[in-house]
């Protein structure tokens, strides 16, 4: 059944990979409530047969962050808090969804756009990508989970610097800081994102589930609970029929080796 999406989001299935695009280029893919809700809705209902998602942006920029037109109309404190919680729900469903997401970054990746990218699992950047958190300049604060996720990527001091001084990071600096894991030539981001998503989709689904659900929780939680959860996930993965087949293939010399590419 086709997923109903707002006009600001476009979905295309490419075999085992789904490509979801922010498609509100005229407003630089600024995130209004409809788009944020649409993102959550999509990641809760990733179609069967899709093993990984590529998230990209139409037009000259990945995402200009929060739609400032909508934000300027927030009537009171409670609505402001609830608005942030709406983002939290949607981005939680990206980070802890059924399948991993690869994000392709180009142009402005700012404010809520960087928060969105931080909720995905692998980030690919083109040289035009640049990163900023202009919340301080706009009289705002992070509201899409960025104060939790972005320091874990690049460190609290760097986030503080970006927010206090309005510092912008280039694609190269973002790569060094840990925002992106891959840097491609200009225009090569989508192809790289799809290539990575295909590799991810070829993994056993139980392994991918454990990687996106258990790994970050174990890395950030208390070690005792982490080791216990790890054991549960390891057992679940190891005893899955898919693992049995893959291990048998390796032992029968029918599976690929790990090579130094
Ligand atoms: C927007 C937005 C937006 C563009 N909300 N409408 N985010 C920001 O502070 C970033 C604000 N935007 C910019 O700095 C620039 O627009 C860009 C660097 C992203 C792009 O520049 P450019 O020259 O390519 O485009 P533009 O001409 O500035 O914008 C094109 C249109 O998009 C224009 O509307 P138009 O009707 O005049 O054509 C812009 O008004 C509109 N537009 N960005 C609304 N953000 C959960 S909390 C998160 C808090 C934050 O994200 S704070 C950071 C907000």
mmCIF file of C-alpha atoms and ligand atoms in Angstrom:
data_model
loop_
_atom_site.group_PDB
_atom_site.id
_atom_site.type_symbol
_atom_site.label_atom_id
_atom_site.label_comp_id
_atom_site.label_asym_id
_atom_site.label_seq_id
_atom_site.Cartn_x
_atom_site.Cartn_y
_atom_site.Cartn_z
ATOM 1 C CA UNK A 1 0.000 0.000 0.000
ATOM 2 C CA UNK A 2 1.509 3.406 -0.914
ATOM 3 C CA UNK A 3 2.485 5.591 2.057
ATOM 4 C CA UNK A 4 0.640 8.892 2.205
ATOM 5 C CA UNK A 5 3.173 11.694 2.346
ATOM 6 C CA UNK A 6 2.901 15.487 2.394
ATOM 7 C CA UNK A 7 3.958 17.273 -0.807
ATOM 8 C CA UNK A 8 7.205 18.248 0.970
ATOM 9 C CA UNK A 9 8.365 14.601 0.903
ATOM 10 C CA UNK A 10 8.874 12.310 -2.088
ATOM 11 C CA UNK A 11 9.503 8.578 -1.947
ATOM 12 C CA UNK A 12 10.909 6.241 -4.553
ATOM 13 C CA UNK A 13 11.699 2.535 -4.137
ATOM 14 C CA UNK A 14 14.857 1.263 -5.864
ATOM 15 C CA UNK A 15 14.700 -2.463 -5.156
ATOM 16 C CA UNK A 16 15.766 -3.026 -1.538
ATOM 17 C CA UNK A 17 16.526 0.673 -1.006
ATOM 18 C CA UNK A 18 14.025 3.473 -0.506
ATOM 19 C CA UNK A 19 14.944 7.063 -1.385
ATOM 20 C CA UNK A 20 13.079 9.687 0.612
ATOM 21 C CA UNK A 21 13.610 13.286 -0.492
ATOM 22 C CA UNK A 22 12.855 16.541 1.250
ATOM 23 C CA UNK A 23 11.085 18.176 -1.675
ATOM 24 C CA UNK A 24 10.286 21.705 -0.606
ATOM 25 C CA UNK A 25 13.206 23.313 -2.403
ATOM 26 C CA UNK A 26 11.505 26.704 -2.813
ATOM 27 C CA UNK A 27 11.688 27.048 0.980
ATOM 28 C CA UNK A 28 15.090 25.351 1.145
ATOM 29 C CA UNK A 29 13.427 22.257 2.643
ATOM 30 C CA UNK A 30 12.612 24.157 5.839
ATOM 31 C CA UNK A 31 10.848 21.789 8.230
ATOM 32 C CA UNK A 32 7.250 22.699 8.989
ATOM 33 C CA UNK A 33 5.019 20.535 11.203
ATOM 34 C CA UNK A 34 3.553 18.717 8.212
ATOM 35 C CA UNK A 35 7.007 17.665 7.027
ATOM 36 C CA UNK A 36 8.206 16.631 10.501
ATOM 37 C CA UNK A 37 5.045 14.574 11.043
ATOM 38 C CA UNK A 38 5.437 13.141 7.537
ATOM 39 C CA UNK A 39 8.999 12.029 8.330
ATOM 40 C CA UNK A 40 7.838 10.233 11.483
ATOM 41 C CA UNK A 41 4.898 8.682 9.646
ATOM 42 C CA UNK A 42 7.188 7.445 6.873
ATOM 43 C CA UNK A 43 9.794 5.875 9.168
ATOM 44 C CA UNK A 44 7.069 4.096 11.155
ATOM 45 C CA UNK A 45 5.767 2.516 7.954
ATOM 46 C CA UNK A 46 8.806 1.721 5.825
ATOM 47 C CA UNK A 47 7.417 -0.689 3.223
ATOM 48 C CA UNK A 48 8.205 -4.398 3.504
ATOM 49 C CA UNK A 49 11.027 -5.339 1.181
ATOM 50 C CA UNK A 50 12.908 -2.077 1.843
ATOM 51 C CA UNK A 51 16.035 -2.768 3.903
ATOM 52 C CA UNK A 52 17.542 0.744 4.127
ATOM 53 C CA UNK A 53 16.519 4.337 3.448
ATOM 54 C CA UNK A 54 18.458 7.119 1.769
ATOM 55 C CA UNK A 55 17.367 10.577 2.926
ATOM 56 C CA UNK A 56 18.319 13.451 0.611
ATOM 57 C CA UNK A 57 17.189 16.995 -0.133
ATOM 58 C CA UNK A 58 15.976 18.577 -3.376
ATOM 59 C CA UNK A 59 17.353 21.904 -4.603
ATOM 60 C CA UNK A 60 20.546 23.735 -3.626
ATOM 61 C CA UNK A 61 20.469 22.817 0.087
ATOM 62 C CA UNK A 62 19.781 19.735 2.178
ATOM 63 C CA UNK A 63 17.720 21.595 4.772
ATOM 64 C CA UNK A 64 17.347 25.124 6.201
ATOM 65 C CA UNK A 65 16.112 23.775 9.550
ATOM 66 C CA UNK A 66 12.998 24.802 11.372
ATOM 67 C CA UNK A 67 10.432 26.667 9.284
ATOM 68 C CA UNK A 68 10.867 30.057 10.880
ATOM 69 C CA UNK A 69 7.513 31.290 9.561
ATOM 70 C CA UNK A 70 5.702 28.662 11.641
ATOM 71 C CA UNK A 71 7.982 29.143 14.660
ATOM 72 C CA UNK A 72 7.280 32.865 14.827
ATOM 73 C CA UNK A 73 3.613 32.013 15.435
ATOM 74 C CA UNK A 74 4.207 29.809 18.533
ATOM 75 C CA UNK A 75 1.705 31.316 21.002
ATOM 76 C CA UNK A 76 3.036 30.287 24.417
ATOM 77 C CA UNK A 77 5.505 28.172 26.408
ATOM 78 C CA UNK A 78 3.394 25.028 26.411
ATOM 79 C CA UNK A 79 2.993 25.096 22.624
ATOM 80 C CA UNK A 80 6.744 25.598 22.308
ATOM 81 C CA UNK A 81 7.459 22.540 24.467
ATOM 82 C CA UNK A 82 4.883 20.418 22.643
ATOM 83 C CA UNK A 83 6.335 21.519 19.315
ATOM 84 C CA UNK A 84 9.758 20.258 20.354
ATOM 85 C CA UNK A 85 8.209 16.973 21.548
ATOM 86 C CA UNK A 86 6.616 16.550 18.112
ATOM 87 C CA UNK A 87 10.104 16.716 16.573
ATOM 88 C CA UNK A 88 11.437 14.322 19.214
ATOM 89 C CA UNK A 89 8.825 11.695 18.330
ATOM 90 C CA UNK A 90 9.484 11.923 14.604
ATOM 91 C CA UNK A 91 13.281 11.858 14.901
ATOM 92 C CA UNK A 92 13.135 9.055 17.467
ATOM 93 C CA UNK A 93 11.251 7.021 14.879
ATOM 94 C CA UNK A 94 14.057 7.681 12.392
ATOM 95 C CA UNK A 95 16.845 6.718 14.811
ATOM 96 C CA UNK A 96 15.023 3.713 16.221
ATOM 97 C CA UNK A 97 13.065 2.707 13.137
ATOM 98 C CA UNK A 98 12.847 -0.699 11.495
ATOM 99 C CA UNK A 99 15.679 -0.046 9.037
ATOM 100 C CA UNK A 100 18.858 2.066 8.944
ATOM 101 C CA UNK A 101 18.923 5.442 7.182
ATOM 102 C CA UNK A 102 21.763 6.983 5.171
ATOM 103 C CA UNK A 103 21.639 10.764 4.863
ATOM 104 C CA UNK A 104 23.067 12.631 1.839
ATOM 105 C CA UNK A 105 24.140 16.172 2.685
ATOM 106 C CA UNK A 106 24.774 19.120 0.388
ATOM 107 C CA UNK A 107 24.515 22.893 0.716
ATOM 108 C CA UNK A 108 23.100 24.243 3.974
ATOM 109 C CA UNK A 109 22.634 21.647 6.715
ATOM 110 C CA UNK A 110 21.593 23.997 9.447
ATOM 111 C CA UNK A 111 19.675 24.064 12.703
ATOM 112 C CA UNK A 112 16.940 21.449 12.574
ATOM 113 C CA UNK A 113 18.453 20.164 9.319
ATOM 114 C CA UNK A 114 21.556 19.091 11.212
ATOM 115 C CA UNK A 115 19.345 17.668 13.974
ATOM 116 C CA UNK A 116 17.556 15.607 11.315
ATOM 117 C CA UNK A 117 20.834 14.387 9.821
ATOM 118 C CA UNK A 118 22.054 13.439 13.316
ATOM 119 C CA UNK A 119 19.049 11.140 13.772
ATOM 120 C CA UNK A 120 20.137 9.024 10.770
ATOM 121 C CA UNK A 121 22.771 6.301 10.952
ATOM 122 C CA UNK A 122 25.319 7.065 8.233
ATOM 123 C CA UNK A 123 26.012 10.476 6.699
ATOM 124 C CA UNK A 124 27.480 11.173 3.251
ATOM 125 C CA UNK A 125 28.464 14.757 2.410
ATOM 126 C CA UNK A 126 29.250 16.582 -0.809
ATOM 127 C CA UNK A 127 31.859 19.402 -0.786
ATOM 128 C CA UNK A 128 29.088 22.046 -0.918
ATOM 129 C CA UNK A 129 27.729 20.906 2.463
ATOM 130 C CA UNK A 130 28.140 23.268 5.364
ATOM 131 C CA UNK A 131 26.928 23.037 8.925
ATOM 132 C CA UNK A 132 25.647 25.675 11.305
ATOM 133 C CA UNK A 133 23.473 25.963 14.380
ATOM 134 C CA UNK A 134 22.079 29.514 14.090
ATOM 135 C CA UNK A 135 19.588 28.991 16.922
ATOM 136 C CA UNK A 136 21.525 31.465 19.098
ATOM 137 C CA UNK A 137 21.275 34.139 16.422
ATOM 138 C CA UNK A 138 17.531 33.499 15.980
ATOM 139 C CA UNK A 139 16.705 33.567 19.701
ATOM 140 C CA UNK A 140 15.971 29.829 19.698
ATOM 141 C CA UNK A 141 17.453 26.627 21.066
ATOM 142 C CA UNK A 142 17.842 23.155 19.631
ATOM 143 C CA UNK A 143 14.455 21.418 19.729
ATOM 144 C CA UNK A 144 14.790 18.335 17.533
ATOM 145 C CA UNK A 145 16.981 16.278 19.855
ATOM 146 C CA UNK A 146 20.131 18.050 18.681
ATOM 147 C CA UNK A 147 21.415 18.901 22.156
ATOM 148 C CA UNK A 148 21.517 15.149 22.839
ATOM 149 C CA UNK A 149 22.596 13.764 19.462
ATOM 150 C CA UNK A 150 24.974 16.379 18.013
ATOM 151 C CA UNK A 151 27.372 16.540 21.017
ATOM 152 C CA UNK A 152 27.660 12.750 20.733
ATOM 153 C CA UNK A 153 28.833 13.229 17.133
ATOM 154 C CA UNK A 154 31.190 16.197 17.452
ATOM 155 C CA UNK A 155 31.556 16.936 21.183
ATOM 156 C CA UNK A 156 29.876 19.423 23.477
ATOM 157 C CA UNK A 157 32.587 22.087 23.063
ATOM 158 C CA UNK A 158 32.208 22.195 19.288
ATOM 159 C CA UNK A 159 28.410 22.437 19.541
ATOM 160 C CA UNK A 160 28.781 25.206 22.098
ATOM 161 C CA UNK A 161 31.192 27.091 19.828
ATOM 162 C CA UNK A 162 28.859 26.733 16.819
ATOM 163 C CA UNK A 163 25.856 27.904 18.825
ATOM 164 C CA UNK A 164 27.504 30.750 20.711
ATOM 165 C CA UNK A 165 29.572 32.236 17.887
ATOM 166 C CA UNK A 166 27.527 31.241 14.855
ATOM 167 C CA UNK A 167 30.554 29.342 13.523
ATOM 168 C CA UNK A 168 29.964 27.447 10.291
ATOM 169 C CA UNK A 169 31.781 24.188 9.518
ATOM 170 C CA UNK A 170 32.744 23.378 5.932
ATOM 171 C CA UNK A 171 32.194 19.903 4.505
ATOM 172 C CA UNK A 172 35.862 19.079 5.209
ATOM 173 C CA UNK A 173 35.618 20.356 8.788
ATOM 174 C CA UNK A 174 32.362 18.452 9.283
ATOM 175 C CA UNK A 175 34.051 15.292 8.070
ATOM 176 C CA UNK A 176 36.975 15.779 10.465
ATOM 177 C CA UNK A 177 34.639 16.672 13.342
ATOM 178 C CA UNK A 178 32.542 13.525 12.810
ATOM 179 C CA UNK A 179 29.340 14.820 11.220
ATOM 180 C CA UNK A 180 29.821 12.906 7.975
ATOM 181 C CA UNK A 181 31.522 9.554 7.549
ATOM 182 C CA UNK A 182 31.906 9.863 3.761
ATOM 183 C CA UNK A 183 32.871 12.811 1.578
ATOM 184 C CA UNK A 184 32.179 12.490 -2.153
ATOM 185 C CA UNK A 185 32.758 14.719 -5.189
ATOM 186 C CA UNK A 186 29.998 17.266 -5.816
ATOM 187 C CA UNK A 187 26.921 15.535 -7.209
ATOM 188 C CA UNK A 188 28.177 12.109 -6.106
ATOM 189 C CA UNK A 189 26.394 11.961 -2.760
ATOM 190 C CA UNK A 190 23.195 10.271 -3.839
ATOM 191 C CA UNK A 191 24.960 7.495 -5.757
ATOM 192 C CA UNK A 192 27.245 6.864 -2.773
ATOM 193 C CA UNK A 193 24.276 6.946 -0.395
ATOM 194 C CA UNK A 194 22.422 4.387 -2.522
ATOM 195 C CA UNK A 195 25.528 2.188 -2.776
ATOM 196 C CA UNK A 196 25.925 2.208 1.024
ATOM 197 C CA UNK A 197 22.198 1.626 1.554
ATOM 198 C CA UNK A 198 22.349 -1.408 -0.774
ATOM 199 C CA UNK A 199 25.197 -2.850 1.300
ATOM 200 C CA UNK A 200 23.230 -2.204 4.494
ATOM 201 C CA UNK A 201 20.058 -3.755 3.049
ATOM 202 C CA UNK A 202 22.026 -6.902 2.159
ATOM 203 C CA UNK A 203 22.813 -7.558 5.856
ATOM 204 C CA UNK A 204 20.659 -9.889 7.915
ATOM 205 C CA UNK A 205 17.650 -7.843 9.173
ATOM 206 C CA UNK A 206 18.215 -9.014 12.770
ATOM 207 C CA UNK A 207 21.817 -7.753 12.671
ATOM 208 C CA UNK A 208 20.721 -4.347 11.340
ATOM 209 C CA UNK A 209 18.033 -4.184 14.009
ATOM 210 C CA UNK A 210 20.602 -4.916 16.741
ATOM 211 C CA UNK A 211 23.044 -2.370 15.292
ATOM 212 C CA UNK A 212 20.598 0.534 15.271
ATOM 213 C CA UNK A 213 18.580 -0.405 18.373
ATOM 214 C CA UNK A 214 21.079 -1.946 20.796
ATOM 215 C CA UNK A 215 24.443 -0.410 19.867
ATOM 216 C CA UNK A 216 23.715 3.265 20.708
ATOM 217 C CA UNK A 217 21.801 2.325 23.862
ATOM 218 C CA UNK A 218 24.622 0.075 25.057
ATOM 219 C CA UNK A 219 27.282 2.650 24.227
ATOM 220 C CA UNK A 220 25.463 5.356 26.167
ATOM 221 C CA UNK A 221 23.809 3.453 29.011
ATOM 222 C CA UNK A 222 25.256 1.789 32.106
ATOM 223 C CA UNK A 223 27.725 -1.003 31.247
ATOM 224 C CA UNK A 224 25.947 -3.740 33.236
ATOM 225 C CA UNK A 225 22.680 -3.274 31.360
ATOM 226 C CA UNK A 226 24.656 -2.886 28.141
ATOM 227 C CA UNK A 227 26.425 -6.233 28.483
ATOM 228 C CA UNK A 228 23.146 -7.965 29.299
ATOM 229 C CA UNK A 229 21.328 -6.360 26.353
ATOM 230 C CA UNK A 230 24.259 -7.206 24.114
ATOM 231 C CA UNK A 231 24.025 -10.863 25.126
ATOM 232 C CA UNK A 232 20.300 -10.913 24.328
ATOM 233 C CA UNK A 233 20.861 -9.332 20.917
ATOM 234 C CA UNK A 234 23.860 -11.545 20.177
ATOM 235 C CA UNK A 235 21.771 -14.629 20.956
ATOM 236 C CA UNK A 236 18.863 -13.375 18.847
ATOM 237 C CA UNK A 237 21.135 -12.686 15.878
ATOM 238 C CA UNK A 238 23.226 -15.851 16.151
ATOM 239 C CA UNK A 239 20.221 -18.167 16.340
ATOM 240 C CA UNK A 240 18.288 -16.535 13.495
ATOM 241 C CA UNK A 241 17.859 -18.742 10.388
ATOM 242 C CA UNK A 242 19.555 -16.064 8.311
ATOM 243 C CA UNK A 243 22.707 -16.259 10.460
ATOM 244 C CA UNK A 244 22.738 -20.059 10.252
ATOM 245 C CA UNK A 245 22.673 -19.846 6.460
ATOM 246 C CA UNK A 246 25.318 -17.121 6.275
ATOM 247 C CA UNK A 247 27.661 -18.952 8.649
ATOM 248 C CA UNK A 248 27.197 -22.205 6.713
ATOM 249 C CA UNK A 249 27.991 -20.324 3.482
ATOM 250 C CA UNK A 250 31.212 -18.962 4.976
ATOM 251 C CA UNK A 251 32.319 -22.355 6.242
ATOM 252 C CA UNK A 252 31.537 -23.854 2.825
ATOM 253 C CA UNK A 253 33.730 -21.104 1.284
ATOM 254 C CA UNK A 254 30.703 -19.679 -0.518
ATOM 255 C CA UNK A 255 30.731 -16.251 1.225
ATOM 256 C CA UNK A 256 32.966 -13.258 0.648
ATOM 257 C CA UNK A 257 36.044 -12.635 2.799
ATOM 258 C CA UNK A 258 36.734 -9.402 4.656
ATOM 259 C CA UNK A 259 39.272 -7.625 2.464
ATOM 260 C CA UNK A 260 41.350 -4.484 2.940
ATOM 261 C CA UNK A 261 39.690 -2.193 0.375
HETATM 262 C C1 LIG B 1 12.904 29.706 4.923
HETATM 263 C C2 LIG B 1 13.900 29.141 5.744
HETATM 264 C C3 LIG B 1 13.511 28.741 7.051
HETATM 265 C C4 LIG B 1 14.791 29.649 3.865
HETATM 266 N N1 LIG B 1 12.226 28.923 7.415
HETATM 267 N N2 LIG B 1 11.636 29.860 5.324
HETATM 268 N N3 LIG B 1 17.218 28.135 10.077
HETATM 269 C C5 LIG B 1 17.918 29.190 9.706
HETATM 270 O O1 LIG B 1 18.149 30.132 10.458
HETATM 271 C C6 LIG B 1 18.350 29.232 8.258
HETATM 272 C C7 LIG B 1 17.595 30.303 7.507
HETATM 273 N N4 LIG B 1 17.822 30.236 6.062
HETATM 274 C C8 LIG B 1 18.966 30.704 5.496
HETATM 275 O O2 LIG B 1 19.926 31.102 6.140
HETATM 276 C C9 LIG B 1 19.019 30.685 3.996
HETATM 277 O O3 LIG B 1 17.685 30.695 3.501
HETATM 278 C C10 LIG B 1 19.753 29.465 3.399
HETATM 279 C C11 LIG B 1 21.260 29.630 3.629
HETATM 280 C C12 LIG B 1 19.281 28.144 3.978
HETATM 281 C C13 LIG B 1 19.491 29.395 1.867
HETATM 282 O O4 LIG B 1 19.843 30.613 1.259
HETATM 283 P P1 LIG B 1 19.350 30.885 -0.242
HETATM 284 O O5 LIG B 1 19.927 32.221 -0.657
HETATM 285 O O6 LIG B 1 19.640 29.710 -1.098
HETATM 286 O O7 LIG B 1 17.756 30.968 -0.171
HETATM 287 P P2 LIG B 1 16.830 32.147 0.406
HETATM 288 O O8 LIG B 1 16.584 33.150 -0.690
HETATM 289 O O9 LIG B 1 17.343 32.691 1.691
HETATM 290 O O10 LIG B 1 15.492 31.371 0.736
HETATM 291 C C14 LIG B 1 14.598 30.903 -0.251
HETATM 292 C C15 LIG B 1 13.209 30.911 0.358
HETATM 293 O O11 LIG B 1 13.202 29.974 1.432
HETATM 294 C C16 LIG B 1 12.850 32.249 0.997
HETATM 295 O O12 LIG B 1 11.448 32.389 0.884
HETATM 296 P P3 LIG B 1 10.779 33.350 -0.258
HETATM 297 O O13 LIG B 1 9.313 33.165 -0.046
HETATM 298 O O14 LIG B 1 11.316 34.720 0.034
HETATM 299 O O15 LIG B 1 11.266 32.806 -1.572
HETATM 300 C C17 LIG B 1 13.209 32.069 2.446
HETATM 301 O O16 LIG B 1 12.478 32.913 3.319
HETATM 302 C C18 LIG B 1 12.789 30.615 2.647
HETATM 303 N N5 LIG B 1 13.495 30.008 3.762
HETATM 304 N N6 LIG B 1 15.063 29.121 5.064
HETATM 305 C C19 LIG B 1 11.323 29.476 6.574
HETATM 306 N N7 LIG B 1 14.392 28.160 7.900
HETATM 307 C C20 LIG B 1 13.461 22.255 16.304
HETATM 308 S S1 LIG B 1 14.326 23.591 16.621
HETATM 309 C C21 LIG B 1 15.322 23.894 15.294
HETATM 310 C C22 LIG B 1 15.752 25.315 15.311
HETATM 311 C C23 LIG B 1 16.319 25.719 13.991
HETATM 312 O O17 LIG B 1 16.317 25.007 13.026
HETATM 313 S S2 LIG B 1 16.977 27.285 13.966
HETATM 314 C C24 LIG B 1 17.633 27.469 12.365
HETATM 315 C C25 LIG B 1 16.610 27.976 11.384
#
